């Protein structure tokens, strides 16, 4: 019998049941977070062209999407606001009656057990589209932006958010937000920091959805340089020291090495954001008939889990949950 292999990995691939028995990574709907875009008004549902299946909605419509998320057993929703007006400072971000604050209050009332996460940033609210305060030369001022971000996070907590998620990438914002939350009596509100957020070309469709493309320049002065991974670990450690309860890597697929390192080297709860461009490219190739979009998305989300993410933020969360239930015959 010489020449025949002793180990035959194929033995455990023979049937679907055997494959399931030895599967190393699983991804349940409760590990997924669905991003939602909220606009003012009522009865509004504007599809985002570059993100099939995604829409900007008013609160009443948002409640329907949230109900689907809740019924589907998703881990939560992540809210982004598209305000009616923008100004130089982005003051709509911390308006107690702003789009996000209003949506959080409605969600809290309608689905007390649904985890509500809010994105904390200024770029959707500033007339220039940058994530902080600008100086006269158009540079983003770090320390001057911290107070505004802290006000924004506190206003989300006041409205009832479970988790605030700062995505601005200013240095020191996690500490500033933690202090502000504690002082305002919100010590129970958690922080999910976009700790390793790269200056990525994959955010394009999101900026269409949220109307947050910078009117001049780009975000490379504050978001991370894509070739760097050691620096991501430094960013993550800083955020943990400042009080982050969970840390995020974003985008996901091009940065799976970073996801793995953050998980292994910190042991902290890690979220990975499968961003708009990652979603859009799968959907676009699917529409052309060049790829099976559903299979590609499912494989992508599982790969992110395999790399070490505890939580995956994805525009495809509801569809994933639907397929997951169907497979269980539920
Ligand atoms: C806001 C923010 C962005 C995303 C999440 N929060 C855009 C950006 O930084 O330009 C991107 C999400 C996505 O592409 O799906 N700062």
Coordinates of C-alpha atoms and ligand atoms in Angstrom, one line a residue:
X1 CA 0.0 0.0 0.0
X2 CA 3.0 2.3 -0.1
X3 CA 2.3 5.7 -1.7
X4 CA -1.2 5.9 -0.2
X5 CA -1.7 8.8 2.2
X6 CA -2.5 8.0 5.8
X7 CA -4.3 11.3 6.4
X8 CA -7.2 12.0 4.1
X9 CA -8.7 15.4 4.9
X10 CA -11.4 14.5 2.3
X11 CA -12.9 12.0 4.7
X12 CA -14.4 14.8 6.7
X13 CA -15.5 16.8 3.6
X14 CA -17.6 13.9 2.3
X15 CA -21.1 15.1 3.4
X16 CA -22.6 18.4 4.5
X17 CA -23.1 17.0 8.0
X18 CA -19.4 16.0 8.3
X19 CA -18.3 19.4 7.1
X20 CA -20.6 21.1 9.6
X21 CA -19.3 18.9 12.4
X22 CA -15.7 20.0 11.9
X23 CA -16.4 23.6 10.9
X24 CA -14.0 26.0 12.7
X25 CA -15.8 29.3 12.3
X26 CA -19.5 30.1 12.5
X27 CA -21.2 33.4 12.2
X28 CA -24.6 33.9 13.7
X29 CA -27.0 36.8 13.1
X30 CA -26.5 38.0 16.6
X31 CA -22.9 38.8 15.7
X32 CA -23.9 41.2 12.9
X33 CA -24.7 44.9 13.1
X34 CA -26.7 46.6 10.4
X35 CA -25.9 50.2 9.4
X36 CA -28.9 52.5 8.8
X37 CA -29.0 56.0 7.3
X38 CA -31.6 58.3 8.8
X39 CA -32.9 61.5 7.1
X40 CA -35.5 64.0 8.3
X41 CA -39.2 63.9 7.3
X42 CA -41.7 61.1 7.0
X43 CA -42.4 58.4 4.4
X44 CA -38.9 58.9 2.9
X45 CA -37.1 55.9 1.4
X46 CA -34.4 57.0 -1.0
X47 CA -32.4 54.1 -2.4
X48 CA -28.6 54.6 -2.5
X49 CA -27.7 53.9 -6.1
X50 CA -24.2 52.5 -5.5
X51 CA -25.5 50.2 -2.7
X52 CA -28.4 48.1 -3.9
X53 CA -30.7 47.2 -1.1
X54 CA -29.6 50.2 1.0
X55 CA -31.7 53.3 1.5
X56 CA -31.7 56.6 3.3
X57 CA -35.0 56.6 5.3
X58 CA -37.0 58.8 7.6
X59 CA -37.6 57.5 11.2
X60 CA -41.0 55.8 10.4
X61 CA -39.4 53.8 7.6
X62 CA -36.3 53.2 9.7
X63 CA -38.5 51.6 12.4
X64 CA -39.6 49.0 9.8
X65 CA -36.0 48.2 8.9
X66 CA -35.2 48.0 12.6
X67 CA -38.1 45.6 13.2
X68 CA -36.7 43.3 10.5
X69 CA -33.3 43.5 12.2
X70 CA -34.7 42.8 15.6
X71 CA -36.9 39.9 14.3
X72 CA -34.0 38.5 12.4
X73 CA -32.0 38.3 15.6
X74 CA -29.3 40.7 14.6
X75 CA -26.8 42.0 17.1
X76 CA -27.8 45.6 16.6
X77 CA -28.2 48.6 14.3
X78 CA -25.6 51.3 13.7
X79 CA -27.1 54.7 13.0
X80 CA -25.8 57.4 10.6
X81 CA -27.5 60.8 10.4
X82 CA -28.0 62.8 7.2
X83 CA -29.1 66.2 8.6
X84 CA -31.3 68.8 6.8
X85 CA -28.6 71.4 7.1
X86 CA -24.8 71.6 7.6
X87 CA -22.6 74.3 9.0
X88 CA -18.9 75.0 9.5
X89 CA -18.7 73.3 12.9
X90 CA -21.2 70.5 12.3
X91 CA -23.4 71.7 15.1
X92 CA -26.3 69.4 13.9
X93 CA -24.2 66.5 15.3
X94 CA -24.9 67.3 18.9
X95 CA -28.4 68.8 18.5
X96 CA -30.6 67.1 21.1
X97 CA -33.4 67.1 18.5
X98 CA -31.1 66.1 15.6
X99 CA -31.9 63.2 13.2
X100 CA -29.9 60.6 15.0
X101 CA -31.0 61.6 18.5
X102 CA -34.7 61.5 17.4
X103 CA -34.2 58.1 15.7
X104 CA -32.6 56.7 18.8
X105 CA -35.5 57.8 21.0
X106 CA -38.0 56.1 18.6
X107 CA -36.0 52.9 18.4
X108 CA -35.6 52.8 22.2
X109 CA -39.3 53.0 22.6
X110 CA -40.3 50.6 19.9
X111 CA -37.6 47.9 20.5
X112 CA -36.3 48.2 24.1
X113 CA -34.1 45.1 23.6
X114 CA -32.5 46.1 20.3
X115 CA -28.9 47.2 20.7
X116 CA -28.6 50.7 19.3
X117 CA -25.1 51.9 18.2
X118 CA -24.5 55.4 16.9
X119 CA -21.7 56.6 14.7
X120 CA -20.1 59.6 16.3
X121 CA -18.5 61.9 13.7
X122 CA -18.9 65.4 12.3
X123 CA -18.4 64.8 8.6
X124 CA -22.1 64.3 7.8
X125 CA -22.8 67.6 9.6
X126 CA -20.0 69.9 8.5
X127 CA -20.3 72.1 5.4
X128 CA -16.8 71.2 4.4
X129 CA -17.3 67.4 5.0
X130 CA -14.3 66.9 7.2
X131 CA -14.5 65.0 10.5
X132 CA -13.4 67.9 12.8
X133 CA -13.0 71.6 13.1
X134 CA -10.9 73.4 10.4
X135 CA -8.3 76.1 10.8
X136 CA -8.0 79.0 8.4
X137 CA -5.8 76.9 6.1
X138 CA -8.3 74.1 6.0
X139 CA -6.4 71.8 8.3
X140 CA -8.4 69.6 10.7
X141 CA -7.7 70.8 14.3
X142 CA -7.4 67.8 16.7
X143 CA -7.9 69.1 20.2
X144 CA -10.6 71.7 19.2
X145 CA -12.6 68.9 17.7
X146 CA -12.6 66.7 20.8
X147 CA -15.2 68.7 22.7
X148 CA -17.6 68.6 19.8
X149 CA -17.3 64.9 19.5
X150 CA -17.8 64.5 23.2
X151 CA -21.0 66.6 23.0
X152 CA -22.2 64.5 20.1
X153 CA -21.6 61.2 22.0
X154 CA -23.3 62.5 25.1
X155 CA -26.4 63.7 23.1
X156 CA -26.6 60.1 21.7
X157 CA -26.4 58.7 25.2
X158 CA -29.1 61.1 26.5
X159 CA -31.4 59.8 23.7
X160 CA -30.8 56.2 24.7
X161 CA -27.9 54.7 22.7
X162 CA -26.3 51.6 24.1
X163 CA -23.0 52.1 22.3
X164 CA -21.4 55.1 20.8
X165 CA -18.9 54.6 18.0
X166 CA -16.5 57.4 17.3
X167 CA -15.3 57.2 13.6
X168 CA -13.5 60.6 13.3
X169 CA -9.9 59.4 14.1
X170 CA -8.9 62.4 16.2
X171 CA -6.3 61.6 18.8
X172 CA -7.6 61.4 22.3
X173 CA -11.3 61.3 21.4
X174 CA -12.0 58.0 23.2
X175 CA -10.8 59.5 26.5
X176 CA -12.6 62.8 25.9
X177 CA -15.9 60.9 25.2
X178 CA -15.5 58.5 28.1
X179 CA -15.0 61.4 30.5
X180 CA -17.9 63.4 29.1
X181 CA -20.2 60.3 29.3
X182 CA -19.3 59.6 32.9
X183 CA -19.7 63.2 33.9
X184 CA -23.2 63.2 32.3
X185 CA -24.2 60.1 34.3
X186 CA -23.8 57.7 31.3
X187 CA -21.1 55.4 32.7
X188 CA -23.1 52.4 31.4
X189 CA -22.9 53.5 27.8
X190 CA -20.1 51.6 26.0
X191 CA -17.6 52.9 23.4
X192 CA -16.9 51.0 20.2
X193 CA -14.0 52.9 18.8
X194 CA -13.1 52.9 15.1
X195 CA -9.5 52.3 16.4
X196 CA -7.8 51.2 13.1
X197 CA -9.7 53.1 10.5
X198 CA -7.8 53.4 7.2
X199 CA -7.9 56.2 4.7
X200 CA -9.6 53.9 2.2
X201 CA -10.9 54.1 -1.3
X202 CA -13.6 51.6 -0.2
X203 CA -15.7 54.3 1.5
X204 CA -16.9 55.9 -1.8
X205 CA -20.5 54.6 -1.9
X206 CA -21.0 55.5 1.8
X207 CA -20.0 59.1 1.1
X208 CA -22.7 59.2 -1.6
X209 CA -25.2 57.8 0.9
X210 CA -24.3 60.1 3.7
X211 CA -23.4 63.2 1.6
X212 CA -20.1 63.4 3.4
X213 CA -17.4 63.7 0.7
X214 CA -14.9 66.3 1.8
X215 CA -15.3 69.4 -0.4
X216 CA -11.6 69.8 -0.6
X217 CA -8.6 67.6 0.3
X218 CA -8.9 64.1 1.7
X219 CA -8.9 62.3 5.0
X220 CA -5.3 61.0 4.9
X221 CA -4.2 63.6 7.5
X222 CA -6.3 61.8 10.2
X223 CA -7.2 58.3 8.9
X224 CA -4.6 55.6 8.8
X225 CA -2.1 55.0 6.0
X226 CA -3.1 51.6 4.4
X227 CA 0.4 50.0 4.4
X228 CA 0.7 50.2 8.2
X229 CA -0.2 47.4 10.6
X230 CA 2.1 48.0 13.6
X231 CA 0.6 51.4 13.8
X232 CA -2.9 49.9 14.0
X233 CA -1.9 48.0 17.1
X234 CA -0.6 51.2 18.7
X235 CA -3.9 53.0 17.8
X236 CA -5.9 50.1 19.3
X237 CA -3.9 50.0 22.5
X238 CA -4.2 53.8 22.9
X239 CA -8.0 53.5 22.5
X240 CA -8.2 50.7 25.0
X241 CA -6.2 52.7 27.5
X242 CA -8.5 55.6 27.0
X243 CA -11.6 53.5 27.7
X244 CA -12.7 51.8 24.5
X245 CA -14.9 48.7 25.4
X246 CA -14.6 47.3 21.8
X247 CA -12.3 48.1 19.0
X248 CA -12.9 48.2 15.3
X249 CA -10.9 47.5 12.2
X250 CA -12.2 49.1 9.0
X251 CA -12.4 48.2 6.1
X252 CA -12.5 44.5 6.7
X253 CA -11.3 42.3 3.8
X254 CA -8.2 44.2 2.7
X255 CA -7.2 44.3 6.4
X256 CA -7.8 40.8 7.7
X257 CA -4.2 40.6 8.9
X258 CA -4.9 43.6 11.1
X259 CA -8.1 42.0 12.4
X260 CA -6.2 38.8 13.3
X261 CA -3.4 40.7 15.0
X262 CA -5.7 42.9 17.0
X263 CA -7.6 39.9 18.3
X264 CA -4.5 37.8 19.1
X265 CA -2.5 40.6 20.6
X266 CA -5.2 42.3 22.7
X267 CA -7.9 39.7 23.3
X268 CA -10.3 42.6 23.3
X269 CA -13.8 42.3 21.6
X270 CA -13.1 43.2 17.9
X271 CA -15.5 44.4 15.3
X272 CA -14.7 44.6 11.6
X273 CA -16.6 46.8 9.3
X274 CA -17.3 45.3 5.9
X275 CA -17.7 48.7 4.3
X276 CA -19.8 50.2 1.5
X277 CA -17.2 49.6 -1.3
X278 CA -16.7 46.0 -0.3
X279 CA -20.5 45.5 -0.4
X280 CA -20.9 47.5 -3.7
X281 CA -18.2 45.6 -5.6
X282 CA -19.9 42.2 -4.8
X283 CA -23.3 43.6 -5.7
X284 CA -22.1 45.2 -8.9
X285 CA -20.3 42.1 -10.1
X286 CA -23.4 40.1 -9.2
X287 CA -25.6 42.4 -11.3
X288 CA -23.3 41.9 -14.2
X289 CA -23.5 38.1 -13.8
X290 CA -19.8 37.9 -13.2
X291 CA -20.0 36.6 -9.6
X292 CA -22.6 35.0 -7.4
X293 CA -23.0 38.0 -5.1
X294 CA -24.8 36.1 -2.3
X295 CA -22.1 33.4 -2.2
X296 CA -19.3 36.0 -2.3
X297 CA -20.9 38.0 0.5
X298 CA -21.4 35.0 2.7
X299 CA -17.9 33.8 2.1
X300 CA -16.6 37.3 2.8
X301 CA -18.4 37.6 6.1
X302 CA -17.3 34.2 7.3
X303 CA -13.7 35.0 6.3
X304 CA -13.9 38.1 8.5
X305 CA -15.1 36.0 11.4
X306 CA -12.3 33.4 10.8
X307 CA -9.7 36.2 10.9
X308 CA -10.8 36.9 14.5
X309 CA -13.7 39.4 14.4
X310 CA -16.3 38.9 17.1
X311 CA -18.7 41.3 15.5
X312 CA -19.2 42.1 11.8
X313 CA -20.8 45.3 10.6
X314 CA -22.4 44.7 7.2
X315 CA -25.1 46.2 4.9
X316 CA -26.0 42.6 4.1
X317 CA -26.9 41.6 7.7
X318 CA -30.6 41.1 7.1
X319 CA -30.1 38.9 4.0
X320 CA -27.4 36.9 5.9
X321 CA -29.8 36.3 8.7
X322 CA -32.6 35.3 6.3
X323 CA -30.3 32.7 4.6
X324 CA -29.1 31.5 8.0
X325 CA -32.7 30.9 9.1
X326 CA -33.7 29.2 5.9
X327 CA -30.8 26.8 6.2
X328 CA -32.1 25.8 9.6
X329 CA -35.6 25.4 8.2
X330 CA -36.9 27.9 10.6
Ligands
LIG1 C1 -17.6 58.8 9.0 C2 -17.7 57.4 8.5 C3 -17.3 56.8 7.2 C4 -17.7 55.5 7.2 C5 -18.2 55.2 8.5 N1 -18.1 56.4 9.2 C6 -16.8 57.5 6.0 C7 -15.5 58.1 6.0 O1 -14.7 58.1 6.9 O2 -15.2 58.8 5.0 C8 -17.6 54.6 6.1 C9 -18.5 53.4 6.1 C10 -18.6 52.7 4.8 O3 -17.9 52.9 3.8 O4 -19.5 51.8 4.7 N2 -16.4 59.2 9.3

